[in-house]
mmCIF file of C-alpha atoms and ligand atoms in Angstrom:
data_model
loop_
_atom_site.group_PDB
_atom_site.id
_atom_site.type_symbol
_atom_site.label_atom_id
_atom_site.label_comp_id
_atom_site.label_asym_id
_atom_site.label_seq_id
_atom_site.Cartn_x
_atom_site.Cartn_y
_atom_site.Cartn_z
ATOM 1 C CA UNK A 1 5.220 -27.844 2.352
ATOM 2 C CA UNK A 2 6.115 -29.803 5.617
ATOM 3 C CA UNK A 3 3.690 -29.263 8.660
ATOM 4 C CA UNK A 4 6.747 -28.350 10.308
ATOM 5 C CA UNK A 5 6.790 -25.506 8.244
ATOM 6 C CA UNK A 6 3.428 -24.732 8.892
ATOM 7 C CA UNK A 7 4.140 -24.901 12.646
ATOM 8 C CA UNK A 8 7.169 -22.504 12.447
ATOM 9 C CA UNK A 9 5.437 -19.626 10.660
ATOM 10 C CA UNK A 10 2.516 -19.783 13.123
ATOM 11 C CA UNK A 11 4.857 -19.827 15.810
ATOM 12 C CA UNK A 12 6.603 -16.493 14.208
ATOM 13 C CA UNK A 13 3.344 -14.833 13.846
ATOM 14 C CA UNK A 14 2.760 -15.127 17.455
ATOM 15 C CA UNK A 15 5.710 -13.420 18.442
ATOM 16 C CA UNK A 16 5.351 -10.225 15.888
ATOM 17 C CA UNK A 17 2.942 -7.221 16.517
ATOM 18 C CA UNK A 18 2.723 -5.395 13.075
ATOM 19 C CA UNK A 19 2.553 -7.096 9.506
ATOM 20 C CA UNK A 20 2.763 -5.898 6.386
ATOM 21 C CA UNK A 21 0.730 -8.095 3.604
ATOM 22 C CA UNK A 22 1.863 -7.525 0.042
ATOM 23 C CA UNK A 23 0.938 -9.039 -3.248
ATOM 24 C CA UNK A 24 1.192 -9.026 -7.226
ATOM 25 C CA UNK A 25 0.670 -6.350 -9.413
ATOM 26 C CA UNK A 26 -2.575 -6.606 -11.447
ATOM 27 C CA UNK A 27 -3.647 -8.549 -9.139
ATOM 28 C CA UNK A 28 -6.403 -11.213 -9.046
ATOM 29 C CA UNK A 29 -8.981 -12.860 -6.792
ATOM 30 C CA UNK A 30 -6.311 -14.812 -4.933
ATOM 31 C CA UNK A 31 -3.937 -12.637 -4.750
ATOM 32 C CA UNK A 32 -6.648 -10.079 -2.887
ATOM 33 C CA UNK A 33 -8.974 -12.667 -1.133
ATOM 34 C CA UNK A 34 -5.638 -14.741 0.423
ATOM 35 C CA UNK A 35 -4.122 -11.650 1.492
ATOM 36 C CA UNK A 36 -7.340 -10.123 3.002
ATOM 37 C CA UNK A 37 -8.199 -13.583 4.849
ATOM 38 C CA UNK A 38 -4.687 -13.920 6.434
ATOM 39 C CA UNK A 39 -4.728 -10.139 7.192
ATOM 40 C CA UNK A 40 -8.249 -10.430 8.999
ATOM 41 C CA UNK A 41 -6.906 -13.729 11.124
ATOM 42 C CA UNK A 42 -4.015 -11.769 12.285
ATOM 43 C CA UNK A 43 -6.459 -8.667 13.359
ATOM 44 C CA UNK A 44 -8.448 -11.326 15.156
ATOM 45 C CA UNK A 45 -5.237 -12.829 17.408
ATOM 46 C CA UNK A 46 -4.402 -9.155 18.337
ATOM 47 C CA UNK A 47 -1.780 -7.755 15.241
ATOM 48 C CA UNK A 48 -1.540 -4.757 13.524
ATOM 49 C CA UNK A 49 -1.980 -5.274 9.779
ATOM 50 C CA UNK A 50 -1.569 -2.761 6.922
ATOM 51 C CA UNK A 51 -2.018 -3.617 3.240
ATOM 52 C CA UNK A 52 -0.107 -2.479 0.264
ATOM 53 C CA UNK A 53 -0.281 -3.310 -3.612
ATOM 54 C CA UNK A 54 1.157 -1.288 -6.580
ATOM 55 C CA UNK A 55 -1.765 -1.756 -8.910
ATOM 56 C CA UNK A 56 -5.260 -0.277 -8.099
ATOM 57 C CA UNK A 57 -7.984 -3.166 -6.881
ATOM 58 C CA UNK A 58 -9.681 -4.263 -10.053
ATOM 59 C CA UNK A 59 -13.650 -3.390 -9.948
ATOM 60 C CA UNK A 60 -15.186 -7.023 -9.665
ATOM 61 C CA UNK A 61 -12.958 -7.184 -6.451
ATOM 62 C CA UNK A 62 -14.404 -4.276 -4.812
ATOM 63 C CA UNK A 63 -16.930 -6.319 -2.678
ATOM 64 C CA UNK A 64 -14.171 -8.029 -0.733
ATOM 65 C CA UNK A 65 -14.607 -7.455 2.619
ATOM 66 C CA UNK A 66 -11.669 -5.208 3.773
ATOM 67 C CA UNK A 67 -10.434 -4.314 0.290
ATOM 68 C CA UNK A 68 -10.562 -0.672 0.979
ATOM 69 C CA UNK A 69 -7.698 -1.156 3.419
ATOM 70 C CA UNK A 70 -5.369 -1.746 0.369
ATOM 71 C CA UNK A 71 -3.149 1.336 -0.134
ATOM 72 C CA UNK A 72 -0.446 2.298 -2.764
ATOM 73 C CA UNK A 73 1.181 4.825 -0.304
ATOM 74 C CA UNK A 74 4.140 4.108 1.418
ATOM 75 C CA UNK A 75 3.348 6.738 3.995
ATOM 76 C CA UNK A 76 0.343 4.516 4.955
ATOM 77 C CA UNK A 77 2.524 1.261 5.525
ATOM 78 C CA UNK A 78 5.792 2.511 7.231
ATOM 79 C CA UNK A 79 7.233 1.386 9.311
ATOM 80 C CA UNK A 80 7.125 -2.205 9.149
ATOM 81 C CA UNK A 81 9.532 -5.151 9.972
ATOM 82 C CA UNK A 82 7.468 -7.951 8.826
ATOM 83 C CA UNK A 83 6.098 -8.523 5.134
ATOM 84 C CA UNK A 84 3.778 -11.494 4.230
ATOM 85 C CA UNK A 85 4.503 -11.803 0.584
ATOM 86 C CA UNK A 86 1.204 -13.407 -1.071
ATOM 87 C CA UNK A 87 0.511 -15.280 -4.243
ATOM 88 C CA UNK A 88 4.057 -13.719 -5.986
ATOM 89 C CA UNK A 89 6.747 -16.042 -7.152
ATOM 90 C CA UNK A 90 8.753 -12.890 -8.650
ATOM 91 C CA UNK A 91 10.062 -9.939 -6.732
ATOM 92 C CA UNK A 92 9.991 -7.860 -9.546
ATOM 93 C CA UNK A 93 5.939 -8.535 -9.818
ATOM 94 C CA UNK A 94 5.486 -6.825 -6.536
ATOM 95 C CA UNK A 95 6.448 -3.389 -8.151
ATOM 96 C CA UNK A 96 7.769 -0.486 -6.023
ATOM 97 C CA UNK A 97 7.649 -2.743 -2.676
ATOM 98 C CA UNK A 98 10.161 -4.604 -4.018
ATOM 99 C CA UNK A 99 12.811 -1.993 -3.445
ATOM 100 C CA UNK A 100 11.761 -2.369 0.384
ATOM 101 C CA UNK A 101 12.111 -5.664 0.698
ATOM 102 C CA UNK A 102 15.775 -6.219 1.287
ATOM 103 C CA UNK A 103 15.677 -3.794 3.980
ATOM 104 C CA UNK A 104 12.931 -5.164 6.425
ATOM 105 C CA UNK A 105 14.060 -8.127 8.903
ATOM 106 C CA UNK A 106 11.596 -10.924 8.000
ATOM 107 C CA UNK A 107 9.831 -12.284 5.027
ATOM 108 C CA UNK A 108 6.841 -14.633 5.282
ATOM 109 C CA UNK A 109 6.299 -15.993 1.482
ATOM 110 C CA UNK A 110 3.154 -17.690 1.199
ATOM 111 C CA UNK A 111 2.808 -18.912 -2.868
ATOM 112 C CA UNK A 112 1.675 -21.604 -5.030
ATOM 113 C CA UNK A 113 4.058 -20.621 -7.910
ATOM 114 C CA UNK A 114 6.701 -23.128 -9.561
ATOM 115 C CA UNK A 115 9.127 -20.872 -9.775
ATOM 116 C CA UNK A 116 9.826 -18.175 -6.537
ATOM 117 C CA UNK A 117 12.695 -15.848 -5.911
ATOM 118 C CA UNK A 118 11.135 -14.211 -2.746
ATOM 119 C CA UNK A 119 14.471 -13.871 -0.384
ATOM 120 C CA UNK A 120 13.725 -14.706 3.122
ATOM 121 C CA UNK A 121 13.600 -18.079 5.272
ATOM 122 C CA UNK A 122 10.201 -18.538 6.013
ATOM 123 C CA UNK A 123 9.157 -19.945 2.952
ATOM 124 C CA UNK A 124 5.177 -21.620 2.567
ATOM 125 C CA UNK A 125 5.556 -22.281 -1.136
ATOM 126 C CA UNK A 126 3.415 -25.274 -2.234
ATOM 127 C CA UNK A 127 3.311 -25.554 -6.223
ATOM 128 C CA UNK A 128 0.384 -28.544 -5.716
ATOM 129 C CA UNK A 129 -1.558 -25.863 -3.960
ATOM 130 C CA UNK A 130 -4.962 -24.929 -6.022
ATOM 131 C CA UNK A 131 -4.157 -21.192 -5.190
ATOM 132 C CA UNK A 132 -2.328 -19.028 -2.165
ATOM 133 C CA UNK A 133 -5.629 -19.092 -0.210
ATOM 134 C CA UNK A 134 -5.062 -23.380 0.137
ATOM 135 C CA UNK A 135 -1.792 -22.301 2.011
ATOM 136 C CA UNK A 136 -3.698 -19.106 3.827
ATOM 137 C CA UNK A 137 -6.293 -21.953 4.836
ATOM 138 C CA UNK A 138 -3.934 -24.031 6.242
ATOM 139 C CA UNK A 139 -1.999 -21.577 7.877
ATOM 140 C CA UNK A 140 -5.432 -20.606 9.696
ATOM 141 C CA UNK A 141 -6.078 -24.169 10.453
ATOM 142 C CA UNK A 142 -2.486 -24.276 12.062
ATOM 143 C CA UNK A 143 -3.237 -20.654 14.536
ATOM 144 C CA UNK A 144 -6.400 -22.608 15.506
ATOM 145 C CA UNK A 145 -8.257 -19.520 14.456
ATOM 146 C CA UNK A 146 -12.364 -19.793 13.509
ATOM 147 C CA UNK A 147 -13.177 -18.826 10.088
ATOM 148 C CA UNK A 148 -15.496 -15.887 9.972
ATOM 149 C CA UNK A 149 -17.754 -14.890 7.285
ATOM 150 C CA UNK A 150 -15.278 -12.072 5.783
ATOM 151 C CA UNK A 151 -12.649 -14.576 6.040
ATOM 152 C CA UNK A 152 -14.533 -17.153 4.067
ATOM 153 C CA UNK A 153 -15.967 -14.918 1.556
ATOM 154 C CA UNK A 154 -12.288 -14.129 0.661
ATOM 155 C CA UNK A 155 -10.742 -17.381 0.888
ATOM 156 C CA UNK A 156 -13.776 -18.894 -1.736
ATOM 157 C CA UNK A 157 -13.460 -16.079 -3.755
ATOM 158 C CA UNK A 158 -9.530 -16.387 -4.450
ATOM 159 C CA UNK A 159 -10.032 -20.412 -4.789
ATOM 160 C CA UNK A 160 -13.190 -19.611 -7.224
ATOM 161 C CA UNK A 161 -11.025 -17.431 -9.581
ATOM 162 C CA UNK A 162 -7.478 -18.779 -9.158
ATOM 163 C CA UNK A 163 -9.136 -22.431 -10.520
ATOM 164 C CA UNK A 164 -10.960 -20.643 -13.279
ATOM 165 C CA UNK A 165 -14.116 -21.732 -11.525
ATOM 166 C CA UNK A 166 -13.031 -25.161 -10.905
ATOM 167 C CA UNK A 167 -12.049 -25.743 -14.330
ATOM 168 C CA UNK A 168 -7.886 -25.467 -14.824
ATOM 169 C CA UNK A 169 -5.648 -28.307 -14.216
ATOM 170 C CA UNK A 170 -5.052 -26.578 -10.315
ATOM 171 C CA UNK A 171 -8.202 -27.540 -9.364
ATOM 172 C CA UNK A 172 -7.606 -30.248 -6.451
ATOM 173 C CA UNK A 173 -9.569 -32.534 -3.989
ATOM 174 C CA UNK A 174 -8.477 -29.599 -1.459
ATOM 175 C CA UNK A 175 -10.402 -26.891 -3.419
ATOM 176 C CA UNK A 176 -13.648 -28.649 -3.400
ATOM 177 C CA UNK A 177 -12.842 -29.648 0.272
ATOM 178 C CA UNK A 178 -12.086 -25.849 1.868
ATOM 179 C CA UNK A 179 -15.167 -24.909 -0.545
ATOM 180 C CA UNK A 180 -17.645 -26.899 1.084
ATOM 181 C CA UNK A 181 -16.452 -25.758 4.278
ATOM 182 C CA UNK A 182 -16.654 -22.253 2.812
ATOM 183 C CA UNK A 183 -20.524 -22.610 1.888
ATOM 184 C CA UNK A 184 -21.138 -24.112 4.970
ATOM 185 C CA UNK A 185 -20.172 -21.367 6.809
ATOM 186 C CA UNK A 186 -22.389 -18.963 4.659
ATOM 187 C CA UNK A 187 -21.247 -18.095 1.041
ATOM 188 C CA UNK A 188 -23.143 -18.021 -1.286
ATOM 189 C CA UNK A 189 -21.902 -19.122 -4.358
ATOM 190 C CA UNK A 190 -24.101 -17.556 -6.906
ATOM 191 C CA UNK A 191 -23.548 -14.054 -5.251
ATOM 192 C CA UNK A 192 -19.858 -14.216 -5.206
ATOM 193 C CA UNK A 193 -19.944 -15.276 -9.239
ATOM 194 C CA UNK A 194 -22.339 -12.776 -9.825
ATOM 195 C CA UNK A 195 -19.701 -10.009 -8.181
ATOM 196 C CA UNK A 196 -16.933 -11.548 -9.954
ATOM 197 C CA UNK A 197 -18.236 -12.332 -13.665
ATOM 198 C CA UNK A 198 -21.713 -10.094 -13.494
ATOM 199 C CA UNK A 199 -20.404 -6.538 -12.758
ATOM 200 C CA UNK A 200 -18.366 -5.847 -15.923
ATOM 201 C CA UNK A 201 -18.375 -2.210 -16.780
ATOM 202 C CA UNK A 202 -19.638 -1.044 -20.409
ATOM 203 C CA UNK A 203 -16.113 -0.190 -21.293
ATOM 204 C CA UNK A 204 -14.689 -3.559 -20.167
ATOM 205 C CA UNK A 205 -17.387 -5.507 -22.396
ATOM 206 C CA UNK A 206 -16.045 -3.015 -25.336
ATOM 207 C CA UNK A 207 -12.610 -3.841 -24.678
ATOM 208 C CA UNK A 208 -13.289 -7.342 -25.111
ATOM 209 C CA UNK A 209 -14.811 -7.046 -28.360
ATOM 210 C CA UNK A 210 -11.736 -5.190 -29.738
ATOM 211 C CA UNK A 211 -9.609 -7.897 -28.324
ATOM 212 C CA UNK A 212 -11.385 -10.765 -29.676
ATOM 213 C CA UNK A 213 -11.114 -8.569 -32.888
ATOM 214 C CA UNK A 214 -7.540 -8.717 -32.752
ATOM 215 C CA UNK A 215 -7.185 -12.833 -32.736
ATOM 216 C CA UNK A 216 -4.275 -14.299 -34.538
ATOM 217 C CA UNK A 217 -3.896 -18.309 -35.286
ATOM 218 C CA UNK A 218 -0.957 -20.038 -35.885
ATOM 219 C CA UNK A 219 -0.988 -21.935 -39.520
ATOM 220 C CA UNK A 220 -0.237 -24.981 -37.542
ATOM 221 C CA UNK A 221 -3.501 -24.206 -35.343
ATOM 222 C CA UNK A 222 -1.494 -25.142 -31.868
ATOM 223 C CA UNK A 223 -1.085 -21.450 -31.003
ATOM 224 C CA UNK A 224 -3.923 -18.328 -30.695
ATOM 225 C CA UNK A 225 -3.043 -14.922 -29.386
ATOM 226 C CA UNK A 226 -4.796 -11.833 -28.743
ATOM 227 C CA UNK A 227 -3.411 -8.405 -28.542
ATOM 228 C CA UNK A 228 -4.257 -5.309 -26.409
ATOM 229 C CA UNK A 229 -2.955 -1.884 -27.326
ATOM 230 C CA UNK A 230 -3.034 1.412 -25.466
ATOM 231 C CA UNK A 231 -5.364 2.626 -27.870
ATOM 232 C CA UNK A 232 -7.995 0.210 -27.260
ATOM 233 C CA UNK A 233 -7.843 1.057 -23.661
ATOM 234 C CA UNK A 234 -8.035 4.588 -24.134
ATOM 235 C CA UNK A 235 -10.888 4.307 -26.650
ATOM 236 C CA UNK A 236 -12.645 1.952 -24.347
ATOM 237 C CA UNK A 237 -11.436 4.069 -21.022
ATOM 238 C CA UNK A 238 -10.177 0.791 -19.219
ATOM 239 C CA UNK A 239 -7.225 -0.074 -17.420
ATOM 240 C CA UNK A 240 -5.155 -3.478 -17.345
ATOM 241 C CA UNK A 241 -7.343 -4.816 -14.436
ATOM 242 C CA UNK A 242 -10.252 -4.882 -17.080
ATOM 243 C CA UNK A 243 -8.211 -7.553 -19.129
ATOM 244 C CA UNK A 244 -8.165 -10.006 -16.565
ATOM 245 C CA UNK A 245 -9.591 -13.513 -17.907
ATOM 246 C CA UNK A 246 -9.407 -12.238 -21.676
ATOM 247 C CA UNK A 247 -6.295 -14.539 -22.385
ATOM 248 C CA UNK A 248 -8.591 -17.822 -22.040
ATOM 249 C CA UNK A 249 -10.792 -16.668 -25.044
ATOM 250 C CA UNK A 250 -8.194 -18.048 -27.765
ATOM 251 C CA UNK A 251 -7.643 -21.267 -25.534
ATOM 252 C CA UNK A 252 -11.179 -21.874 -25.620
ATOM 253 C CA UNK A 253 -10.957 -22.873 -29.545
ATOM 254 C CA UNK A 254 -10.862 -26.241 -30.654
ATOM 255 C CA UNK A 255 -7.366 -27.771 -31.728
ATOM 256 C CA UNK A 256 -5.145 -25.337 -29.582
ATOM 257 C CA UNK A 257 -2.777 -26.381 -27.511
ATOM 258 C CA UNK A 258 -1.455 -22.722 -26.019
ATOM 259 C CA UNK A 259 -2.415 -19.279 -26.152
ATOM 260 C CA UNK A 260 -1.553 -15.792 -25.212
ATOM 261 C CA UNK A 261 -2.413 -12.308 -24.774
ATOM 262 C CA UNK A 262 0.212 -9.250 -25.477
ATOM 263 C CA UNK A 263 -0.738 -6.250 -23.850
ATOM 264 C CA UNK A 264 1.264 -2.949 -24.255
ATOM 265 C CA UNK A 265 2.436 -1.666 -20.779
ATOM 266 C CA UNK A 266 4.058 1.225 -22.947
ATOM 267 C CA UNK A 267 5.398 2.088 -26.482
ATOM 268 C CA UNK A 268 8.676 -0.237 -25.647
ATOM 269 C CA UNK A 269 7.080 -2.715 -23.195
ATOM 270 C CA UNK A 270 4.772 -5.480 -23.614
ATOM 271 C CA UNK A 271 3.524 -7.879 -21.135
ATOM 272 C CA UNK A 272 2.803 -11.425 -22.226
ATOM 273 C CA UNK A 273 0.006 -14.005 -20.422
ATOM 274 C CA UNK A 274 0.547 -17.468 -21.356
ATOM 275 C CA UNK A 275 -2.197 -20.647 -20.956
ATOM 276 C CA UNK A 276 -2.048 -24.068 -21.915
ATOM 277 C CA UNK A 277 -4.562 -26.922 -22.224
ATOM 278 C CA UNK A 278 -2.391 -29.130 -20.337
ATOM 279 C CA UNK A 279 0.674 -30.382 -22.733
ATOM 280 C CA UNK A 280 2.883 -27.518 -23.425
ATOM 281 C CA UNK A 281 4.484 -26.119 -20.395
ATOM 282 C CA UNK A 282 4.240 -22.321 -20.931
ATOM 283 C CA UNK A 283 6.075 -21.647 -17.844
ATOM 284 C CA UNK A 284 9.394 -23.054 -19.735
ATOM 285 C CA UNK A 285 8.529 -20.645 -22.549
ATOM 286 C CA UNK A 286 7.758 -17.779 -20.044
ATOM 287 C CA UNK A 287 11.210 -18.461 -18.233
ATOM 288 C CA UNK A 288 13.168 -18.132 -21.456
ATOM 289 C CA UNK A 289 11.852 -14.518 -21.528
ATOM 290 C CA UNK A 290 12.775 -14.169 -17.721
ATOM 291 C CA UNK A 291 9.414 -14.755 -16.560
ATOM 292 C CA UNK A 292 7.333 -17.625 -15.113
ATOM 293 C CA UNK A 293 4.979 -18.847 -13.645
ATOM 294 C CA UNK A 294 2.962 -22.516 -13.449
ATOM 295 C CA UNK A 295 2.686 -25.077 -15.830
ATOM 296 C CA UNK A 296 -0.500 -24.010 -17.494
ATOM 297 C CA UNK A 297 -0.109 -20.141 -16.531
ATOM 298 C CA UNK A 298 2.554 -18.040 -17.053
ATOM 299 C CA UNK A 299 3.780 -14.400 -18.091
ATOM 300 C CA UNK A 300 7.132 -12.531 -18.833
ATOM 301 C CA UNK A 301 7.635 -8.740 -19.611
ATOM 302 C CA UNK A 302 9.377 -8.005 -22.926
ATOM 303 C CA UNK A 303 11.216 -5.177 -24.345
ATOM 304 C CA UNK A 304 9.796 -4.858 -27.564
ATOM 305 C CA UNK A 305 6.899 -3.914 -30.194
ATOM 306 C CA UNK A 306 3.552 -6.099 -30.233
ATOM 307 C CA UNK A 307 5.018 -6.897 -33.495
ATOM 308 C CA UNK A 308 8.238 -8.469 -32.437
ATOM 309 C CA UNK A 309 6.685 -10.211 -29.584
ATOM 310 C CA UNK A 310 4.518 -12.038 -31.982
ATOM 311 C CA UNK A 311 7.063 -12.878 -34.226
ATOM 312 C CA UNK A 312 9.252 -14.452 -31.222
ATOM 313 C CA UNK A 313 5.639 -16.426 -30.147
ATOM 314 C CA UNK A 314 4.700 -17.916 -33.752
ATOM 315 C CA UNK A 315 8.162 -19.112 -33.941
ATOM 316 C CA UNK A 316 7.929 -20.754 -30.713
ATOM 317 C CA UNK A 317 4.388 -22.146 -31.897
ATOM 318 C CA UNK A 318 5.963 -23.709 -34.902
ATOM 319 C CA UNK A 319 8.724 -25.006 -33.361
ATOM 320 C CA UNK A 320 6.430 -26.553 -30.550
ATOM 321 C CA UNK A 321 4.783 -28.851 -33.460
ATOM 322 C CA UNK A 322 8.201 -29.673 -34.750
ATOM 323 C CA UNK A 323 9.916 -30.719 -31.973
ATOM 324 C CA UNK A 324 6.702 -32.378 -30.541
ATOM 325 C CA UNK A 325 5.175 -35.234 -28.783
ATOM 326 C CA UNK A 326 1.517 -33.375 -29.043
HETATM 327 P P1 LIG B 401 -0.852 -13.083 -15.923
HETATM 328 O O1 LIG B 401 -1.139 -13.822 -17.214
HETATM 329 O O2 LIG B 401 -2.230 -13.514 -14.959
HETATM 330 O O3 LIG B 401 -0.490 -11.940 -16.137
HETATM 331 O O4 LIG B 401 -0.079 -14.385 -15.019
HETATM 332 C C1 LIG B 401 -0.466 -15.532 -14.998
HETATM 333 C C2 LIG B 401 0.777 -16.210 -14.162
HETATM 334 O O5 LIG B 401 1.801 -16.253 -14.605
HETATM 335 C C3 LIG B 401 0.964 -15.774 -12.790
HETATM 336 O O6 LIG B 401 0.100 -16.035 -11.723
HETATM 337 C C4 LIG B 401 2.211 -15.289 -12.647
HETATM 338 O O7 LIG B 401 2.526 -16.810 -12.135
HETATM 339 C C5 LIG B 401 3.096 -15.519 -13.845
HETATM 340 N N1 LIG B 401 3.832 -14.508 -14.239
HETATM 341 C C6 LIG B 401 2.715 -13.446 -15.075
HETATM 342 N N2 LIG B 401 3.863 -12.670 -15.304
HETATM 343 C C7 LIG B 401 4.859 -12.602 -14.780
HETATM 344 C C8 LIG B 401 6.076 -12.184 -14.706
HETATM 345 O O8 LIG B 401 6.120 -11.125 -15.361
HETATM 346 N N3 LIG B 401 7.184 -13.250 -14.137
HETATM 347 C C9 LIG B 401 7.097 -14.057 -13.360
HETATM 348 N N4 LIG B 401 7.841 -14.929 -12.963
HETATM 349 N N5 LIG B 401 5.580 -14.557 -13.608
HETATM 350 C C10 LIG B 401 4.859 -13.815 -14.173
HETATM 351 MN MN1 LIG B 402 -2.367 -14.603 -8.894
#
């Protein structure tokens, strides 16, 4: 992503009045934090901003400044002629709002996925960015706006969560540089960690025990996976937002190279989250099933049952070893 593109995006923003900011379904910290940070800046320069996300805000992100402005109701956001799509590489992952996107005049696309099929000319897409928040940060600097405490908290949370607390392969120098500045501006890391990682509901923890019980490991030990059924969520009174981060557990096992979490969306449709320790390109696996993502974190939706998905994934695990450089 060139500095010229940033300049173009900043110039464009200055010419428009009203912005819809939207992000992917089952939002994570980057989706929420990056959207709110940019929205706050746009308001500071006198713009009108509305926020849409197709899924409810997960409990652990309810502390983010401004998060109550997110709506799931089209009547709250229309009319709009500029859409800022943040942290989403796949139109389908926007949910219902994707149907409206062709109708709008301009799309500003801010993303850090390797594959990105969001339409539009203004593409601030950089797969080397640690999070969408890194691109939002650069845009804020280009707009020459000060980072308020609310913006700092949103950006910090986005970077913290998308880098897996500075553990994942997308953790780069910029992540530390930005966070140094954000802490200088008043963000208290312990307080953010407490909100994000220390506010599980009882149901969420009980769901985790069920999910861990479903653990299966491939015969060659390269692959491990867990599953989440509807029954588990009903029993523990939880929703999809409560599953965030659970896919990391099968990856924790010594010797596994990649891992999956398969969740029932309904009787016929499964969402699969894939994670890699860095040798297996899980985005390539996700693409085979019509999904996508990053080298070490990707996902896809598949028609079928949990059993059929498992069969596919274990076959892939078997072939990875046979074909492989591991
Ligand atoms: P998660 O496992 O948290 O659902 O998603 C991890 C990453 O995989 C996301 O950041 C996104 O890049 C990608 N991803 C997840 N689900 C899908 C999907 O259905 N389609 C595409 N293209 N990417 C997905
Ligand atoms: Mn995200």
